[in-house]
Structure formats: C-alpha cells, structure tokens
Short mmCIF file of C-alpha atoms in Angstrom, two decimals:
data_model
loop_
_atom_site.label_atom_id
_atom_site.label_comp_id
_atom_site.label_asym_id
_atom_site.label_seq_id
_atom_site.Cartn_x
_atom_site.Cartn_y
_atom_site.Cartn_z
CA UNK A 31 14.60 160.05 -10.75
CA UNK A 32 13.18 156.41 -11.28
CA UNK A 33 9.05 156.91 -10.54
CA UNK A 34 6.81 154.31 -8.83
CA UNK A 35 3.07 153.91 -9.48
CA UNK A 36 0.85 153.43 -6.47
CA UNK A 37 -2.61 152.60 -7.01
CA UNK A 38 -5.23 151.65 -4.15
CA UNK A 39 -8.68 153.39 -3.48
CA UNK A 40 -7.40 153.14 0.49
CA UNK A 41 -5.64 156.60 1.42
CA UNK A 42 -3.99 155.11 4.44
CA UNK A 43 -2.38 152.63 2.34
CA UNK A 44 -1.52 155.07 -0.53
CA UNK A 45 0.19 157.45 1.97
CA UNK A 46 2.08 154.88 3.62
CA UNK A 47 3.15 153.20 0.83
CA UNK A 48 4.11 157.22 -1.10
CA UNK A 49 6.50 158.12 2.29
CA UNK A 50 8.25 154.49 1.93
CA UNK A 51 8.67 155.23 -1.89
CA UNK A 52 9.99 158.66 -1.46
CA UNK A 53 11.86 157.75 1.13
CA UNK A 54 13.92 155.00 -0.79
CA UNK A 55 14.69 157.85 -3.26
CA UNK A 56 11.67 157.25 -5.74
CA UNK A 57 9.20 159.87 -6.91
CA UNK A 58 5.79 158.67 -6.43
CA UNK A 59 2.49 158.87 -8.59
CA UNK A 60 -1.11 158.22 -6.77
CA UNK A 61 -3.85 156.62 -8.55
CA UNK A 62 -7.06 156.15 -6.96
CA UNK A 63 -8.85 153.46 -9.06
CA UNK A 64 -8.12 151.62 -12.43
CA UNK A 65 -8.93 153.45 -15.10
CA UNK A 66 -6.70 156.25 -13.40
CA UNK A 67 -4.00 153.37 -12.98
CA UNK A 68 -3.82 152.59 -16.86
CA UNK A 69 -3.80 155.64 -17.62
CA UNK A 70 -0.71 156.55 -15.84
CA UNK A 71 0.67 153.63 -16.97
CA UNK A 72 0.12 154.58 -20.40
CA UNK A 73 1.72 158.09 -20.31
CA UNK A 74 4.59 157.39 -17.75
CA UNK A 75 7.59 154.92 -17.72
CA UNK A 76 7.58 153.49 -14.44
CA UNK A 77 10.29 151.22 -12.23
CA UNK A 78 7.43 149.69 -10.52
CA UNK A 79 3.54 149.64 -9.60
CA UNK A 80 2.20 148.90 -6.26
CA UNK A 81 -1.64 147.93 -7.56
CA UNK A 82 -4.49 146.78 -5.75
CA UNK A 83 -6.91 143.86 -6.79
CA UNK A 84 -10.14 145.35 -5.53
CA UNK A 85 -10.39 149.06 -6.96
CA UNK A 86 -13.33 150.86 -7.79
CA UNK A 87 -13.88 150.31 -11.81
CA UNK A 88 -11.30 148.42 -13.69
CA UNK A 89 -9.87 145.89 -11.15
CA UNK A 90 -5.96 145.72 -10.58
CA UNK A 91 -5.42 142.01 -12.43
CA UNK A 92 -7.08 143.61 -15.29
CA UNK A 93 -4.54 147.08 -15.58
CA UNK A 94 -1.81 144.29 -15.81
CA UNK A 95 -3.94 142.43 -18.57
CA UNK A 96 -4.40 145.75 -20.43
CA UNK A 97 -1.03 146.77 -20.24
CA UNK A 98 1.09 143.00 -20.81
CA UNK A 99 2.56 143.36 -17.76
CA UNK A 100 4.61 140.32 -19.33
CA UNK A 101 6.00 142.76 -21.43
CA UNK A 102 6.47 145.93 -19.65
CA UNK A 103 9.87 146.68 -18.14
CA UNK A 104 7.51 147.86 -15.35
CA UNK A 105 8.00 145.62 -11.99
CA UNK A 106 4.26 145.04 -10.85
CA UNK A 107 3.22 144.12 -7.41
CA UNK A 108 -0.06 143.02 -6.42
CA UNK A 109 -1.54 144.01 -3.01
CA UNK A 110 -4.76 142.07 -1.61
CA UNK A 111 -6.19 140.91 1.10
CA UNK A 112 -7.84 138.17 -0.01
CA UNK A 113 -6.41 134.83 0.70
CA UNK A 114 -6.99 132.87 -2.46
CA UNK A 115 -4.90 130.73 -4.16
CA UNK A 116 -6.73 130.86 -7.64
CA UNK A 117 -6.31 134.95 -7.22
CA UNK A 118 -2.75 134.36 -6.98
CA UNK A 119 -2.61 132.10 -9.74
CA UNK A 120 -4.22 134.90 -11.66
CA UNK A 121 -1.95 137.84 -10.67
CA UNK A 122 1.00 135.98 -12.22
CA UNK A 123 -0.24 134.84 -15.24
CA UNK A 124 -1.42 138.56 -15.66
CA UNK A 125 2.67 139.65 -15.12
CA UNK A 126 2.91 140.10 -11.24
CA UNK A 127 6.10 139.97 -10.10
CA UNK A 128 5.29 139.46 -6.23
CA UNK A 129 2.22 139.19 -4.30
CA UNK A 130 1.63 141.09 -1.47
CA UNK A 131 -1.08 139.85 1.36
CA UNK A 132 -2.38 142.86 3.09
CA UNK A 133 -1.27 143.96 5.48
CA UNK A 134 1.97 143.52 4.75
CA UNK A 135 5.18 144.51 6.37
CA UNK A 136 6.96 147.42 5.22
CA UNK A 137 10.38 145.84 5.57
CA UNK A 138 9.41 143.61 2.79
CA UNK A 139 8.16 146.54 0.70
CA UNK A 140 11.74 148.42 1.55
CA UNK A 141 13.10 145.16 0.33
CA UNK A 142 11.47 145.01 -2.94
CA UNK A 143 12.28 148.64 -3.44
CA UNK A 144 15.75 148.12 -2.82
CA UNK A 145 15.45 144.87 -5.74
CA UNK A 146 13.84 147.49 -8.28
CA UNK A 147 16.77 150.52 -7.61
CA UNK A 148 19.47 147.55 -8.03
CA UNK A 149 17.81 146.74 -11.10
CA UNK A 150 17.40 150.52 -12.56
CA UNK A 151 21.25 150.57 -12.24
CA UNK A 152 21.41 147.43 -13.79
CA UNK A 153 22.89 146.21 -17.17
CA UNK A 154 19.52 145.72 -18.70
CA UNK A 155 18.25 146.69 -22.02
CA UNK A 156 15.31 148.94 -22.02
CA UNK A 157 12.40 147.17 -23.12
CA UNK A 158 11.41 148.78 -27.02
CA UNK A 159 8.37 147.03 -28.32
CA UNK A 160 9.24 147.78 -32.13
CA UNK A 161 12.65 146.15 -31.49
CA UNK A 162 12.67 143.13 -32.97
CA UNK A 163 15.51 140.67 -32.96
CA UNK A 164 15.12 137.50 -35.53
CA UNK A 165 16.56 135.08 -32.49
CA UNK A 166 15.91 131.88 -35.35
CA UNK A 167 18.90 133.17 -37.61
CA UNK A 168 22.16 131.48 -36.91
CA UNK A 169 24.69 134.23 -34.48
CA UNK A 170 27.80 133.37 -33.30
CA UNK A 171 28.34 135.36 -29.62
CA UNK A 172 31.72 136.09 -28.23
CA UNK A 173 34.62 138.01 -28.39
CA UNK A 174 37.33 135.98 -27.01
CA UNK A 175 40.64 135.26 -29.06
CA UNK A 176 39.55 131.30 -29.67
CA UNK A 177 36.00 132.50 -31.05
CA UNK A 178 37.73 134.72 -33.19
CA UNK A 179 39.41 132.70 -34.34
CA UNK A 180 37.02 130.66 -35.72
CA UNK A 181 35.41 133.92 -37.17
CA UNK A 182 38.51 134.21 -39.61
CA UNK A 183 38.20 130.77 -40.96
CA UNK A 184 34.90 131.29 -42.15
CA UNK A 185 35.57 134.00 -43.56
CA UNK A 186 38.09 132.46 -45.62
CA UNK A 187 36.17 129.36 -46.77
CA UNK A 188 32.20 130.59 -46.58
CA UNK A 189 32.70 131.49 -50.60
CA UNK A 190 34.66 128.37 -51.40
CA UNK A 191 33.28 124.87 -52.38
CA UNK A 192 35.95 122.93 -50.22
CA UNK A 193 34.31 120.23 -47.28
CA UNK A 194 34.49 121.55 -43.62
CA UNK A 195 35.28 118.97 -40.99
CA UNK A 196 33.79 120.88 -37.67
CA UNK A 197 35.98 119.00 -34.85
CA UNK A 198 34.73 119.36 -30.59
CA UNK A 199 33.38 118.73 -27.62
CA UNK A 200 29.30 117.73 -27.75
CA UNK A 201 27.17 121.35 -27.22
CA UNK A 202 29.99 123.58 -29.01
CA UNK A 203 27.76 124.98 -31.52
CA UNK A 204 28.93 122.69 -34.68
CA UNK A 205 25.35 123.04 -36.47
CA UNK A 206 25.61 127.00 -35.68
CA UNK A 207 29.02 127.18 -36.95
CA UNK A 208 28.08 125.05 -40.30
CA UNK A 209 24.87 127.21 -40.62
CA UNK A 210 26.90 130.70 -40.46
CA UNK A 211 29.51 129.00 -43.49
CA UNK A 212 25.88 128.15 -45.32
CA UNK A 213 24.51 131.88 -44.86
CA UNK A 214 27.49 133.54 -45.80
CA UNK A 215 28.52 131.04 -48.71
CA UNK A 216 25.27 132.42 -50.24
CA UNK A 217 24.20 129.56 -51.92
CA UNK A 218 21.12 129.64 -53.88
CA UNK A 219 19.32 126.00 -52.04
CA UNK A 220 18.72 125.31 -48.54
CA UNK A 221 20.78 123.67 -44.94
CA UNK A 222 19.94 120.24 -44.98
CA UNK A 223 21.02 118.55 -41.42
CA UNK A 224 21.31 115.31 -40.36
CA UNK A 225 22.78 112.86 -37.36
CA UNK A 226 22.43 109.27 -39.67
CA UNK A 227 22.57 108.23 -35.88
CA UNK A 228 18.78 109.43 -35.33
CA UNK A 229 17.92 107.59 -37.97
CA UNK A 230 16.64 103.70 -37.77
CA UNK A 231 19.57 101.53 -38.62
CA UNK A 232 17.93 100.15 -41.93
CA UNK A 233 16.10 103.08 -43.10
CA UNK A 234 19.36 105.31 -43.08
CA UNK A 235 20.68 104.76 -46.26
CA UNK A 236 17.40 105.15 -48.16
CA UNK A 237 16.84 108.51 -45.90
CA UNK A 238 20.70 110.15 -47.48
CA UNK A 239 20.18 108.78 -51.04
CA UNK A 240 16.05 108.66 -52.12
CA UNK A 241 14.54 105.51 -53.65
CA UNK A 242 12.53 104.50 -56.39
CA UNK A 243 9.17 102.72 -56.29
CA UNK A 244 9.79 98.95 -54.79
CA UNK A 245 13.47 99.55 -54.20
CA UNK A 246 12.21 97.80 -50.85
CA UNK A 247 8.93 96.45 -49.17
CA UNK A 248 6.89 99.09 -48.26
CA UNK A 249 8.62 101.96 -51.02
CA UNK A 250 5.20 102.42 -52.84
CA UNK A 251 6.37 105.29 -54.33
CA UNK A 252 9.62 106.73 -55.20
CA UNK A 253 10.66 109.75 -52.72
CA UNK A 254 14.22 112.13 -52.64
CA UNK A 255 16.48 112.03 -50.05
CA UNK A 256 18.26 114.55 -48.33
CA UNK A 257 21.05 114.32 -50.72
CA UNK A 258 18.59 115.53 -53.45
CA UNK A 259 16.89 118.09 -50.84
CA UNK A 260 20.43 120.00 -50.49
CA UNK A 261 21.16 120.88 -53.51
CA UNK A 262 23.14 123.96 -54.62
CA UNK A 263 23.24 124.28 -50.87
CA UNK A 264 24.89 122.91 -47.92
CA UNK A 265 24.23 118.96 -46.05
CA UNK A 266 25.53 119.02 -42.60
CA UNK A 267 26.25 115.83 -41.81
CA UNK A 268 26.38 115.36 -37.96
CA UNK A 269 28.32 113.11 -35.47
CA UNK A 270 30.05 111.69 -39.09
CA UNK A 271 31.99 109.37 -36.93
CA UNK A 272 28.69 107.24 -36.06
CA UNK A 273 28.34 106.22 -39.52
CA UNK A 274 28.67 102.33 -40.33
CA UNK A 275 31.10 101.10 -42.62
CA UNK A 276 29.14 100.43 -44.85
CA UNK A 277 27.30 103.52 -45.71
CA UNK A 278 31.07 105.12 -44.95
CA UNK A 279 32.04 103.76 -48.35
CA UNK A 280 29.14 105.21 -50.52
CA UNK A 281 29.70 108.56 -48.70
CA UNK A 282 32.79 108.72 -50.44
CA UNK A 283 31.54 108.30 -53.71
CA UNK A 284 29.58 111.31 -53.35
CA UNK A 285 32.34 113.25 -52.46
CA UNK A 286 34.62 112.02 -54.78
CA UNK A 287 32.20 111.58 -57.98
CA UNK A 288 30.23 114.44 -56.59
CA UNK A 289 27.57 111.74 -57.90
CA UNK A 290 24.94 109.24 -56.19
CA UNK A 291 22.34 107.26 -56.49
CA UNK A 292 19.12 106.30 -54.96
CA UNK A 293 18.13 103.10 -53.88
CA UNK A 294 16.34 100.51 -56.67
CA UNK A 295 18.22 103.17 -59.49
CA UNK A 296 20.98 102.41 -61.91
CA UNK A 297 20.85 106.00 -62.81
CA UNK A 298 23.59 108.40 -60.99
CA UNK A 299 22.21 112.10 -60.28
CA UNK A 300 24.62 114.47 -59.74
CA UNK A 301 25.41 116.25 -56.53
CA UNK A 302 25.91 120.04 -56.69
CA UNK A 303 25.68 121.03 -52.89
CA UNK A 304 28.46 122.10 -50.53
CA UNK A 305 29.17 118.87 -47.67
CA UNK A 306 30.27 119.94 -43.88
CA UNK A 307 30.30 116.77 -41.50
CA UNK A 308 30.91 117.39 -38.09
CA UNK A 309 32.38 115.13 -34.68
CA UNK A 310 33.07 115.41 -31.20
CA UNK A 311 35.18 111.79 -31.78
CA UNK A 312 39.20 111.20 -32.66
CA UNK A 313 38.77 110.30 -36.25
CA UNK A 314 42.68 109.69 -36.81
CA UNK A 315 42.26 106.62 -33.78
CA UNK A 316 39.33 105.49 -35.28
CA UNK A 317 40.36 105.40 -38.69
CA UNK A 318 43.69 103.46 -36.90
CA UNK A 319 41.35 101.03 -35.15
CA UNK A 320 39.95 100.25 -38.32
CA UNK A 321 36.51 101.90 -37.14
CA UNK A 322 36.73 104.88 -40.01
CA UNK A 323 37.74 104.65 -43.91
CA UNK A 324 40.81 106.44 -44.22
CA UNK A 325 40.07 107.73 -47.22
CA UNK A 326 36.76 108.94 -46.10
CA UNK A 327 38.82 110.92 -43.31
CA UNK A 328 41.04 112.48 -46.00
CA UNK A 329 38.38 113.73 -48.01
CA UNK A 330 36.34 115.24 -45.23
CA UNK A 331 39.53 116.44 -43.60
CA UNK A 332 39.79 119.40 -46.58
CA UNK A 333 39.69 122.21 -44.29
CA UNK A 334 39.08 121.39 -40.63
CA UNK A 335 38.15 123.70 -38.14
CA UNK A 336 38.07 123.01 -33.96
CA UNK A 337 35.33 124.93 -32.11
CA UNK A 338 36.48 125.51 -29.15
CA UNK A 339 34.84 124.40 -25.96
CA UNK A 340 33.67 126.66 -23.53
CA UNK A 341 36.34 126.09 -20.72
CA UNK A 342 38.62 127.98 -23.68
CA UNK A 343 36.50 130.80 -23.95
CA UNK A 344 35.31 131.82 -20.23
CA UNK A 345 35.22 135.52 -21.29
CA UNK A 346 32.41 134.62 -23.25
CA UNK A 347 29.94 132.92 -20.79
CA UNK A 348 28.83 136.29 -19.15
CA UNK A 349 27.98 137.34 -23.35
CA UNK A 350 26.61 134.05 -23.84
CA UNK A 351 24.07 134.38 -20.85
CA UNK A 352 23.04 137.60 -21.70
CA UNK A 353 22.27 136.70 -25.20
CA UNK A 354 20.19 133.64 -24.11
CA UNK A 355 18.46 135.20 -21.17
CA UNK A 356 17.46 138.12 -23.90
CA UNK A 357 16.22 135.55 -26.26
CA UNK A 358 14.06 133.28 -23.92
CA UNK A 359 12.49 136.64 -22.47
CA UNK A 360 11.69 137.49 -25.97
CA UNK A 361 10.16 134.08 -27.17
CA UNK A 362 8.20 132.85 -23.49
CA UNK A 363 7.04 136.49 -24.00
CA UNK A 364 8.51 137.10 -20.38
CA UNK A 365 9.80 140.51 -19.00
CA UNK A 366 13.28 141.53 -19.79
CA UNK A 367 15.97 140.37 -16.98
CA UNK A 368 19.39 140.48 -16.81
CA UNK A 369 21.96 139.26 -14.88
CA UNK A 370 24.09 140.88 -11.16
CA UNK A 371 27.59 140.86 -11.74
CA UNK A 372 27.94 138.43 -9.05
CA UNK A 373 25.30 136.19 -11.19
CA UNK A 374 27.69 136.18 -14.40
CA UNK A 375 30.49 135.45 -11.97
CA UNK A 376 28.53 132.43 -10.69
CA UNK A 377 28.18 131.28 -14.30
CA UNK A 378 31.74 131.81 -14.75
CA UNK A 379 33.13 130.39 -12.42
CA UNK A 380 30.83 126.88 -13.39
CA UNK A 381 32.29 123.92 -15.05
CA UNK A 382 30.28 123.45 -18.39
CA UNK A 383 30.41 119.61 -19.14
CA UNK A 384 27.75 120.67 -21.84
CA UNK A 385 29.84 123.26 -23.14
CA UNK A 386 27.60 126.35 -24.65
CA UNK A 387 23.68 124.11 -25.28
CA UNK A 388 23.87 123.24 -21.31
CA UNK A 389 24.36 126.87 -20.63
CA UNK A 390 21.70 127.76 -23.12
CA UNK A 391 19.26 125.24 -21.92
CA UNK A 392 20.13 126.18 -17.89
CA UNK A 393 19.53 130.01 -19.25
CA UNK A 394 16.32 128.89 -20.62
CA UNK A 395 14.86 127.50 -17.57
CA UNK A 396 15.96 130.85 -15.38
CA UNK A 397 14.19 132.75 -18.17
CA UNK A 398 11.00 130.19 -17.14
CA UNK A 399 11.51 130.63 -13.22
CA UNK A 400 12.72 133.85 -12.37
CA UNK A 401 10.21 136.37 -11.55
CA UNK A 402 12.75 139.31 -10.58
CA UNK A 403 13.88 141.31 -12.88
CA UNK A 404 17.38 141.10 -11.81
CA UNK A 405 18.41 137.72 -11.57
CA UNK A 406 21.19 137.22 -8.71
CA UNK A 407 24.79 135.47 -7.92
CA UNK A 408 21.90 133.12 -4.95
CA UNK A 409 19.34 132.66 -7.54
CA UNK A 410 21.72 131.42 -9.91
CA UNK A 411 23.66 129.20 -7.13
CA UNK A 412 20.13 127.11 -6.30
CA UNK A 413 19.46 126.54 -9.83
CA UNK A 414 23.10 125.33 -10.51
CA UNK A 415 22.88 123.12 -7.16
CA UNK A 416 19.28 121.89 -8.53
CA UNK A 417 20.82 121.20 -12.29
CA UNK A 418 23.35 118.87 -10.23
CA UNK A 419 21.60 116.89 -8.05
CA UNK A 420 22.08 118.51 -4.89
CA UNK A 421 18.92 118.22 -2.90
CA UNK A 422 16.27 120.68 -2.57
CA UNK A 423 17.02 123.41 -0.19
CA UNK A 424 14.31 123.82 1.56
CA UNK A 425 14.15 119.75 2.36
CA UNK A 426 17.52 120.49 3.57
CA UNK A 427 18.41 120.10 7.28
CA UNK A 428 18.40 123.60 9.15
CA UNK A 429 22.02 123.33 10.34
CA UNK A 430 23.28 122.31 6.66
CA UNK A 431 21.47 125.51 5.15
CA UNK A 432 22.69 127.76 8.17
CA UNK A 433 26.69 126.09 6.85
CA UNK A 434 26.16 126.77 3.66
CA UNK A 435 25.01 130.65 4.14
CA UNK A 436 28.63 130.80 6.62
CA UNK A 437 30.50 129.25 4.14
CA UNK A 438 29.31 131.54 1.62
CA UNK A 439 30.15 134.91 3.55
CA UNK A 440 33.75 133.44 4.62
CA UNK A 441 34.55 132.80 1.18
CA UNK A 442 33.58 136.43 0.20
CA UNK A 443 35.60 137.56 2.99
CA UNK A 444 38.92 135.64 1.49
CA UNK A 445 42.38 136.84 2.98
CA UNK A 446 40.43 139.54 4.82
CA UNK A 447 38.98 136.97 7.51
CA UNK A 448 42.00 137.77 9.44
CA UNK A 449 41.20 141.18 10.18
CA UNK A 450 37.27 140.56 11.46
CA UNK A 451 36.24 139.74 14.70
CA UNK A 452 33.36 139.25 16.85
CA UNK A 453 31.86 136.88 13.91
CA UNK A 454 30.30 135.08 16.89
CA UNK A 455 28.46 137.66 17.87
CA UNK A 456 27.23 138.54 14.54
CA UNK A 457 25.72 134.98 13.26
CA UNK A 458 24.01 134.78 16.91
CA UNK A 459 22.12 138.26 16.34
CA UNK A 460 21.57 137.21 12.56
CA UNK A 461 19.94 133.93 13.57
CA UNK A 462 18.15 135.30 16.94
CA UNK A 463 16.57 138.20 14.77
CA UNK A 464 14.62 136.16 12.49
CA UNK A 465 13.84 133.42 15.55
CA UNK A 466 11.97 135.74 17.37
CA UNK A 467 10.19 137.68 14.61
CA UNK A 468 8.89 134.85 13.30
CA UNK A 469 7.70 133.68 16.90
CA UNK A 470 6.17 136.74 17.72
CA UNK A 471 4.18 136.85 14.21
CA UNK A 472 3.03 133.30 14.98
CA UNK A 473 1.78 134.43 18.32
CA UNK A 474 0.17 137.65 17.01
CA UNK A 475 2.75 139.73 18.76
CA UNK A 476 1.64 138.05 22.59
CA UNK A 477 5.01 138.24 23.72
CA UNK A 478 4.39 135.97 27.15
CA UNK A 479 3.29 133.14 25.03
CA UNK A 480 6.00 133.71 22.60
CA UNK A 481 8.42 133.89 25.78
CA UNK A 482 7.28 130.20 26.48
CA UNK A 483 7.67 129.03 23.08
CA UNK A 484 11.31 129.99 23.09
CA UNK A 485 11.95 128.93 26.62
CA UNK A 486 13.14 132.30 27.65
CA UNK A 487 12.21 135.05 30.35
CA UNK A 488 9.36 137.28 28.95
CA UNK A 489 11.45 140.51 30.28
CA UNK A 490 14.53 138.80 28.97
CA UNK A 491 12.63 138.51 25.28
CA UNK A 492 11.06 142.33 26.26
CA UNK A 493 15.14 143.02 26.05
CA UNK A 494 16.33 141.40 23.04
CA UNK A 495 13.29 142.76 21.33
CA UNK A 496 14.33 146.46 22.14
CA UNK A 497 18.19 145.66 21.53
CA UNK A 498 17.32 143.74 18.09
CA UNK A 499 14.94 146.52 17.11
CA UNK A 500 11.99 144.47 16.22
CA UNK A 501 9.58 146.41 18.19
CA UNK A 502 6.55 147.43 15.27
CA UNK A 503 6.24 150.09 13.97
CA UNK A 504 3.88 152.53 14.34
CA UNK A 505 1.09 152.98 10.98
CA UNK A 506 -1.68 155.19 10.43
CA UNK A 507 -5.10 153.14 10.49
CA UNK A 508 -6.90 152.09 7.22
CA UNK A 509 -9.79 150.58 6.18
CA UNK A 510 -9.07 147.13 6.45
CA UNK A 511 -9.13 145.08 2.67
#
C-alpha cells in the first residue's frame, strides 16, 4: 500500500487530512514538527507529503531543502496560510509540487490524491540516485522496422573506411546517426562537425583547410583547420548541399587524393580521417541543375543511408518521449515524470514537421513546465496548441473553451454517440455546478446575495444546491494558521 506523509503541528488538520488519505486507499504517517518530518522522510518511501510551512523547529520549505524535493520521487505539497507570493516562490524552488492556501477544500485534496494513485500505477521509473545515465553519449531510440533498419547498415559499415552520405528530412538525427558510425568505427581521433553554412562566407575555406601565417590579412599566425583536427577520426560534414562551387571542387580533392592543403601552403598534408556529409536536399536535381559537382555526388554517394523521418516511424514517438522526458528530468535536476497513455497518444497522433529535434525540444520544455508527476493527454494538448500558435487559453472566449471541452468528449465518445442520451442535461449540470460554487465562495457562502448575483430565486438556488450536492461539508475546528 502506497504511504502518504502528513506533517502539521495542528491535530485538526492532521486528522482530517489522515481520514481523507486513508480513505482514498493510502496508509498514512503523522509527523508533528520538522525534524520528525525528515526523519520519516528519510526512513520511508513515500507517494506524497502533505507539509506545513510554519512547524515548530525545522520549518516545512526547509524538509524539502534537506531532502531535494527536486529529486525525490516523493510528490510534496505545501499547506499555509499565509498569503505571500515570495513564500510561494520559495516552496517551488524548494520542489513543491502544489500549494495549498489554508483552509483548503478537501475536494481539491481528493483530487490531488487521485493525481498521485494514477501516478503510482504509472509507467514511471523509480527514482535511484546512484543510477546514472551518460545522456551526452550518442543513442539511437526506437524499435520500429525503418529504425532498424538503419541499425543494420551501421553495423555493416561502422568498421569500414568507405564515405556515408546521411540523406532526410531536417531534425532526423543525421549528426546522431554519423556520431554512432564514429563510436562504433573505433577510431583512435575525435568527431569533428561542421555546417560550412554557419560559417562566414569568406572565412569558410580557411576554417576546413588551416592557413599559414599571412595567407590573408589578419592570419598573424598559422592555425589548423578542422580537416587537420579530425584526423584518424571522423568530419561530419553537414547540410553538404549548401556548399559553393567553389569550395565543392577542393572537397573532392580531399576525397579523392585523401590529401589537402591549407591556405598560403604549397605543401599537401595528408588526410587520414573517415568523411560522412549529410543533406536534407535532392542532390541528383541539383547536381542536374548544375547546382552540385557530379563528381562530388559520386564520391560522397559510396554508401548512402536515408534516416527516416518520423511520420515513418510513429511506433517510436511514445519511446522517443519517454527517453527525452527522462533525460531533461535528469539534467534541469527536475523530478522524474512520465507520460498517461492518453499523453503518448496525443504525441502520436501529432504531425512532426520537425521530425525527432521538434519533439525533443517540445519534450524539453514539458520537462521545464510540468509540475505533476504524471504528465496528461490535456497537458500535452495546451502545450501542442501553444507550440502552434493557437491563442492562450485562458484569453480565450468562455463559449470557445466550453466548445472545445464538448468537442473533446464527443470525439472520445466516437461511434458510441448514438447510444447516449440526455447529453443536454449533463453539460447544463456540469456548467451550473461550478457557476454556483464559485458564486457562493465569492460571497462567503451568503446564499441571498449569491441568489442576486445569478438572478435566480434564493429557494430556487437553496434547491439546486441540495440537488447538485454542493452543500459544505461538515469539519472538525482547528486552530486557525
């Protein structure tokens, strides 16, 4: 049985709190004050910790310092009565997941137990500080038939000297494929990348090839390039298809000679390092439009290999995400999350113009956001909307959000819309529910004056308050925090 830590130096609050634990199928421990707290929390794994700010000894924001709540697999919840933005501020820096102004309705705490049960049951790792993973090392992730595919044909040329051209869509991976031939080539010198593209016009020839001392104004000193920097390894050379004409032609030379030589030099130096150049452009058209040396084309065209785009390996995304949403957890030095089923489906289900870096980099910035633990299919939905343009929900008209919720629970519904009914009846109650909490909250429970803000009778509100069950519910007293 998943265990919940409750710590607050108010008995009322602990007992409450203990009977709503218990009652959503958690065992419960009790702490008092701090130090008792931390302890606990040193001894016990727990699914989640109901802490106070204001205890008697060690304060709450400091048991989450002590223990790197950031860290912990624990889901910690801050409970306060003090109504302070800086505090806050404070409580999630320290690794809060929510926090909870006293005194707080126990719906919401039955709702953030229900988050922390889904997430017990969830796909995610346990949290094992001596597991380390090196997330800098180059690791393909998939298991679909096209990535496999491109697992086999590294195998076969990793040990070979032959040129790789790497052929796709931008945000494939084609510097993570070229690294994992480099790695498992085992050459003895390092990967050398480089997109001539990123590099000033004028300056890119003397950046592949070195120069000596006054090969141009300003060379005060002779320096290698990166032709010299690769060797007896590997020199990825990126976006290939960018490259002028002109530098096209001494590019070939190296591959054909296996020989260059730096500007302001009459002396060729030998080149002993593996080349892999890499496009997302039709080469064959280009070289046919007169845009790309044909022989260039042949020479890099050795052994080509097409990684494929994401859109051919969908069964992958859901591996992908994990793998990324593990890794950003790991380096922001966040909590570790996973994804709802429904999430992955979401992600699925998305068309990835960006192929796998836009999912990485959308993964990233849920790994930044997200303060759940379990990160779900609605979540997921915003961020995507957000990512696209589509305007801020909560800027967005009441009517359009109220649409997009309907649209969203017909859809789930698919062919078996035709066998519901009273859908009417079910929106009004779902809307009226909320209406008239919110009113009553506003109006510190006054129901006449809430009556008048809605425009209804005040026994007619009386009614809909007993039929909608929102009469409040009956606590024991506390000392008020």
């Amino acid at each position: 049985m998943k265990k919940v830590l409750i710590a607050d130096d108010d008995e009322s609050i602990r007992w409450v709190l203990q009977k709503t634990v218990t009652g959503m199928g958690f065992a419960a421990d009790l702490a008092e004050d701090g130090d008792k707290a931390l302890a606990l929390l040193g001894k016990n794994p727990y699914a989640a910790a109901f802490v106070d700010i204001r205890m008697p000894g060690m304060e709450g924001i400091e048991v989450l310092e002590r223990v790197q709540a950031r860290k912990s697999p624990t889901r910690f919840f801050i409970m306060t009565a003090v109504h302070r933005p800086d505090v806050a501020a404070r409580s999630t820096r320290a690794g809060a997941a929510e926090f909870i102004t006293k005194p707080f309705d126990l719906s919401r705490i039955e709702g953030l137990l229900r988050d922390v049960a889904q997430e017990a049951s969830s796909r995610e790792r346990p949290f094992r500080p001596g597991e380390q993973e090196d997330w800098a090392s180059a690791r393909i992730v998939g298991k679909s038939r096209a990535i496999l595919e491109v697992f086999q044909s590294i195998g076969k040329v990793a040990d070979s000297d032959a040129t790789i051209l790497l052929l796709g869509e931008r945000g494939v991976g084609k510097e993570l494929i070229a690294r994992c031939v480099h790695e498992l080539g085992g050459r003895k010198g390092p990967f050398v990348a480089v997109n001539t593209m990123a590099i000033p016009r004028d300056l890119q020839e003397a950046e592949l090839f070195g120069f000596e001392k006054g090969a141009f104004t300003g060379a005060e000193g002779a320096r290698d390039g990166k032709l010299s920097a690769s060797q007896d390894g590997t020199l990825f050379l990126d976006e290939i298809g960018d490259t002028p004409l002109d530098l096209q032609a001494k590019l070939l030379r190296v591959l054909q000679e296996r020989e260059y030589t730096p500007l302001g030099s009459n002396q060729a130096r030998r080149f002993r390092g593996r080349i892999i150049a890499a496009t997302n452009r039709d080469l064959r058209r280009m070289v046919a439009d007169g845009r790309f040396r044909e022989d260039l084309y042949d020479r890099l065209n050795v052994f080509p290999l097409r990684v494929p785009s994401l859109s051919d390996r969908k069964e992958d995304i859901p591996l992908l995400a994990d793998y990324f949403l593990q890794k950003y957890c790991a380096i922001l030095s966040r909590p570790p999350r996973s994804f709802s089923k429904e999430a992955l489906e979401e992600l699925s289900a998305h068309s990835w113009k960006g192929n796998v870096r836009e999912l990485e980099n959308f993964v990233q910035r849920l790994a930044v956001l997200s303060t759940g633990k379990l990160l779900r299919r609605e979540e997921v939905a915003r961020e995507l909307a957000k990512a696209e343009g589509a305007p801020d929900p909560s800027c967005a008209p009441m009517e359009q959000l109220v649409e997009e919720r309907i649209r969203e629970f017909v859809r789930r519904l698919g062919t078996a819309i035709g066998s519901e009914g009273g859908l009417h009846e079910l929106f009004v109650r779902q809307v009226e529910r909320p209406l008239i909490r919110v009113v009553l909250e506003a109006t510190g429970g006054n129901q006449v004056k809430a009556a008048g803000i809605l425009g209804i009778n005040r026994n007619t509100l009386r009614k809909r308050i007993a039929e909608l069950s929102l009469a409040p519910k009956a606590r024991k007293k506390g000392r008020a925090r």
